Amino acid sequence: LAVMALTSTNAAQRRLGQHWRQLHLFCLYTAWGIFTFSYVPIALGGKIVAIAISAGLIGGVVLRWLPGRRPSQDGQGGF
């Protein structure tokens, strides 16, 4: 989260360019992974639940990164 905070200024966004979004997505996914493995087992009572949720999250990220699964760039929404 510190990396996200340090690079959230307009100047940092300009310097990083397109890599700014990639950096923030990586940090966001990392934070969600840490949250899943540290809090979910406590809240829901088991590592099996955390593993299942993590597998779902990882599967979603993999599907998002597959070619042909990007949203359209024309501003009309959709895939």
JSON list of C-alpha atoms in Angstrom, two decimals, residues 2-72:
[
{"chain": "A", "resi": 2, "resn": "ALA", "atom": "CA", "xyz": [2.94, 2.32, 0.62]},
{"chain": "A", "resi": 3, "resn": "VAL", "atom": "CA", "xyz": [3.99, 1.97, -3.03]},
{"chain": "A", "resi": 4, "resn": "MET", "atom": "CA", "xyz": [0.48, 2.90, -4.12]},
{"chain": "A", "resi": 5, "resn": "ALA", "atom": "CA", "xyz": [0.48, 5.93, -1.85]},
{"chain": "A", "resi": 6, "resn": "LEU", "atom": "CA", "xyz": [3.89, 7.10, -3.05]},
{"chain": "A", "resi": 7, "resn": "THR", "atom": "CA", "xyz": [2.94, 6.81, -6.71]},
{"chain": "A", "resi": 8, "resn": "SER", "atom": "CA", "xyz": [-0.54, 8.32, -6.49]},
{"chain": "A", "resi": 9, "resn": "THR", "atom": "CA", "xyz": [0.54, 11.87, -7.23]},
{"chain": "A", "resi": 10, "resn": "ASN", "atom": "CA", "xyz": [-0.01, 13.40, -10.67]},
{"chain": "A", "resi": 11, "resn": "ALA", "atom": "CA", "xyz": [3.77, 13.75, -11.13]},
{"chain": "A", "resi": 12, "resn": "ALA", "atom": "CA", "xyz": [4.35, 10.06, -10.38]},
{"chain": "A", "resi": 13, "resn": "GLN", "atom": "CA", "xyz": [1.55, 9.09, -12.77]},
{"chain": "A", "resi": 14, "resn": "ARG", "atom": "CA", "xyz": [3.13, 11.15, -15.55]},
{"chain": "A", "resi": 15, "resn": "ARG", "atom": "CA", "xyz": [6.59, 9.65, -14.91]},
{"chain": "A", "resi": 16, "resn": "LEU", "atom": "CA", "xyz": [5.34, 6.07, -14.81]},
{"chain": "A", "resi": 17, "resn": "GLY", "atom": "CA", "xyz": [2.98, 6.49, -17.77]},
{"chain": "A", "resi": 18, "resn": "GLN", "atom": "CA", "xyz": [1.21, 3.26, -18.68]},
{"chain": "A", "resi": 19, "resn": "HIS", "atom": "CA", "xyz": [3.19, 1.36, -16.04]},
{"chain": "A", "resi": 20, "resn": "TRP", "atom": "CA", "xyz": [1.38, 3.29, -13.29]},
{"chain": "A", "resi": 21, "resn": "ARG", "atom": "CA", "xyz": [-1.82, 1.30, -13.85]},
{"chain": "A", "resi": 22, "resn": "GLN", "atom": "CA", "xyz": [0.07, -2.00, -13.96]},
{"chain": "A", "resi": 23, "resn": "LEU", "atom": "CA", "xyz": [1.87, -1.16, -10.71]},
{"chain": "A", "resi": 24, "resn": "HIS", "atom": "CA", "xyz": [-1.37, -0.25, -8.95]},
{"chain": "A", "resi": 25, "resn": "LEU", "atom": "CA", "xyz": [-3.15, -3.38, -10.17]},
{"chain": "A", "resi": 26, "resn": "PHE", "atom": "CA", "xyz": [-0.26, -5.56, -9.00]},
{"chain": "A", "resi": 27, "resn": "CYS", "atom": "CA", "xyz": [-0.30, -3.89, -5.56]},
{"chain": "A", "resi": 28, "resn": "LEU", "atom": "CA", "xyz": [-4.09, -4.22, -5.37]},
{"chain": "A", "resi": 29, "resn": "TYR", "atom": "CA", "xyz": [-4.04, -7.93, -6.21]},
{"chain": "A", "resi": 30, "resn": "THR", "atom": "CA", "xyz": [-1.20, -8.46, -3.72]},
{"chain": "A", "resi": 31, "resn": "ALA", "atom": "CA", "xyz": [-3.16, -6.69, -0.98]},
{"chain": "A", "resi": 32, "resn": "TRP", "atom": "CA", "xyz": [-6.24, -8.81, -1.70]},
{"chain": "A", "resi": 33, "resn": "GLY", "atom": "CA", "xyz": [-4.12, -11.98, -1.57]},
{"chain": "A", "resi": 34, "resn": "ILE", "atom": "CA", "xyz": [-2.64, -11.01, 1.79]},
{"chain": "A", "resi": 35, "resn": "PHE", "atom": "CA", "xyz": [-6.11, -10.16, 3.10]},
{"chain": "A", "resi": 36, "resn": "THR", "atom": "CA", "xyz": [-7.50, -13.47, 1.89]},
{"chain": "A", "resi": 37, "resn": "PHE", "atom": "CA", "xyz": [-4.81, -15.59, 3.51]},
{"chain": "A", "resi": 38, "resn": "SER", "atom": "CA", "xyz": [-4.68, -13.63, 6.77]},
{"chain": "A", "resi": 39, "resn": "TYR", "atom": "CA", "xyz": [-8.28, -12.62, 7.55]},
{"chain": "A", "resi": 40, "resn": "VAL", "atom": "CA", "xyz": [-10.59, -15.06, 5.78]},
{"chain": "A", "resi": 41, "resn": "PRO", "atom": "CA", "xyz": [-9.45, -18.18, 7.70]},
{"chain": "A", "resi": 42, "resn": "ILE", "atom": "CA", "xyz": [-10.07, -16.34, 10.97]},
{"chain": "A", "resi": 43, "resn": "ALA", "atom": "CA", "xyz": [-13.45, -15.00, 9.90]},
{"chain": "A", "resi": 44, "resn": "LEU", "atom": "CA", "xyz": [-14.78, -18.13, 8.24]},
{"chain": "A", "resi": 45, "resn": "GLY", "atom": "CA", "xyz": [-12.98, -20.77, 10.25]},
{"chain": "A", "resi": 46, "resn": "GLY", "atom": "CA", "xyz": [-10.54, -22.60, 8.04]},
{"chain": "A", "resi": 47, "resn": "LYS", "atom": "CA", "xyz": [-7.77, -22.59, 5.50]},
{"chain": "A", "resi": 48, "resn": "ILE", "atom": "CA", "xyz": [-9.86, -24.60, 3.05]},
{"chain": "A", "resi": 49, "resn": "VAL", "atom": "CA", "xyz": [-12.21, -21.63, 2.66]},
{"chain": "A", "resi": 50, "resn": "ALA", "atom": "CA", "xyz": [-9.27, -19.26, 2.15]},
{"chain": "A", "resi": 51, "resn": "ILE", "atom": "CA", "xyz": [-7.78, -21.58, -0.48]},
{"chain": "A", "resi": 52, "resn": "ALA", "atom": "CA", "xyz": [-11.11, -21.81, -2.31]},
{"chain": "A", "resi": 53, "resn": "ILE", "atom": "CA", "xyz": [-11.57, -18.03, -2.31]},
{"chain": "A", "resi": 54, "resn": "SER", "atom": "CA", "xyz": [-7.96, -17.50, -3.38]},
{"chain": "A", "resi": 55, "resn": "ALA", "atom": "CA", "xyz": [-8.38, -19.98, -6.23]},
{"chain": "A", "resi": 56, "resn": "GLY", "atom": "CA", "xyz": [-11.43, -18.04, -7.38]},
{"chain": "A", "resi": 57, "resn": "LEU", "atom": "CA", "xyz": [-9.56, -14.74, -7.23]},
{"chain": "A", "resi": 58, "resn": "ILE", "atom": "CA", "xyz": [-6.55, -16.15, -9.06]},
{"chain": "A", "resi": 59, "resn": "GLY", "atom": "CA", "xyz": [-8.85, -17.68, -11.67]},
{"chain": "A", "resi": 60, "resn": "GLY", "atom": "CA", "xyz": [-10.51, -14.32, -12.20]},
{"chain": "A", "resi": 61, "resn": "VAL", "atom": "CA", "xyz": [-7.16, -12.60, -12.67]},
{"chain": "A", "resi": 62, "resn": "VAL", "atom": "CA", "xyz": [-6.01, -15.28, -15.12]},
{"chain": "A", "resi": 63, "resn": "LEU", "atom": "CA", "xyz": [-9.22, -14.94, -17.13]},
{"chain": "A", "resi": 64, "resn": "ARG", "atom": "CA", "xyz": [-8.81, -11.18, -17.19]},
{"chain": "A", "resi": 65, "resn": "TRP", "atom": "CA", "xyz": [-5.25, -11.47, -18.53]},
{"chain": "A", "resi": 66, "resn": "LEU", "atom": "CA", "xyz": [-6.09, -13.97, -21.28]},
{"chain": "A", "resi": 67, "resn": "PRO", "atom": "CA", "xyz": [-5.92, -12.55, -24.79]},
{"chain": "A", "resi": 68, "resn": "GLY", "atom": "CA", "xyz": [-9.25, -11.45, -26.20]},
{"chain": "A", "resi": 69, "resn": "ARG", "atom": "CA", "xyz": [-10.79, -10.78, -22.78]},
{"chain": "A", "resi": 70, "resn": "ARG", "atom": "CA", "xyz": [-10.02, -7.05, -22.62]},
{"chain": "A", "resi": 71, "resn": "PRO", "atom": "CA", "xyz": [-12.84, -4.48, -22.56]},
{"chain": "A", "resi": 72, "resn": "SER", "atom": "CA", "xyz": [-13.25, -2.53, -25.77]}
]
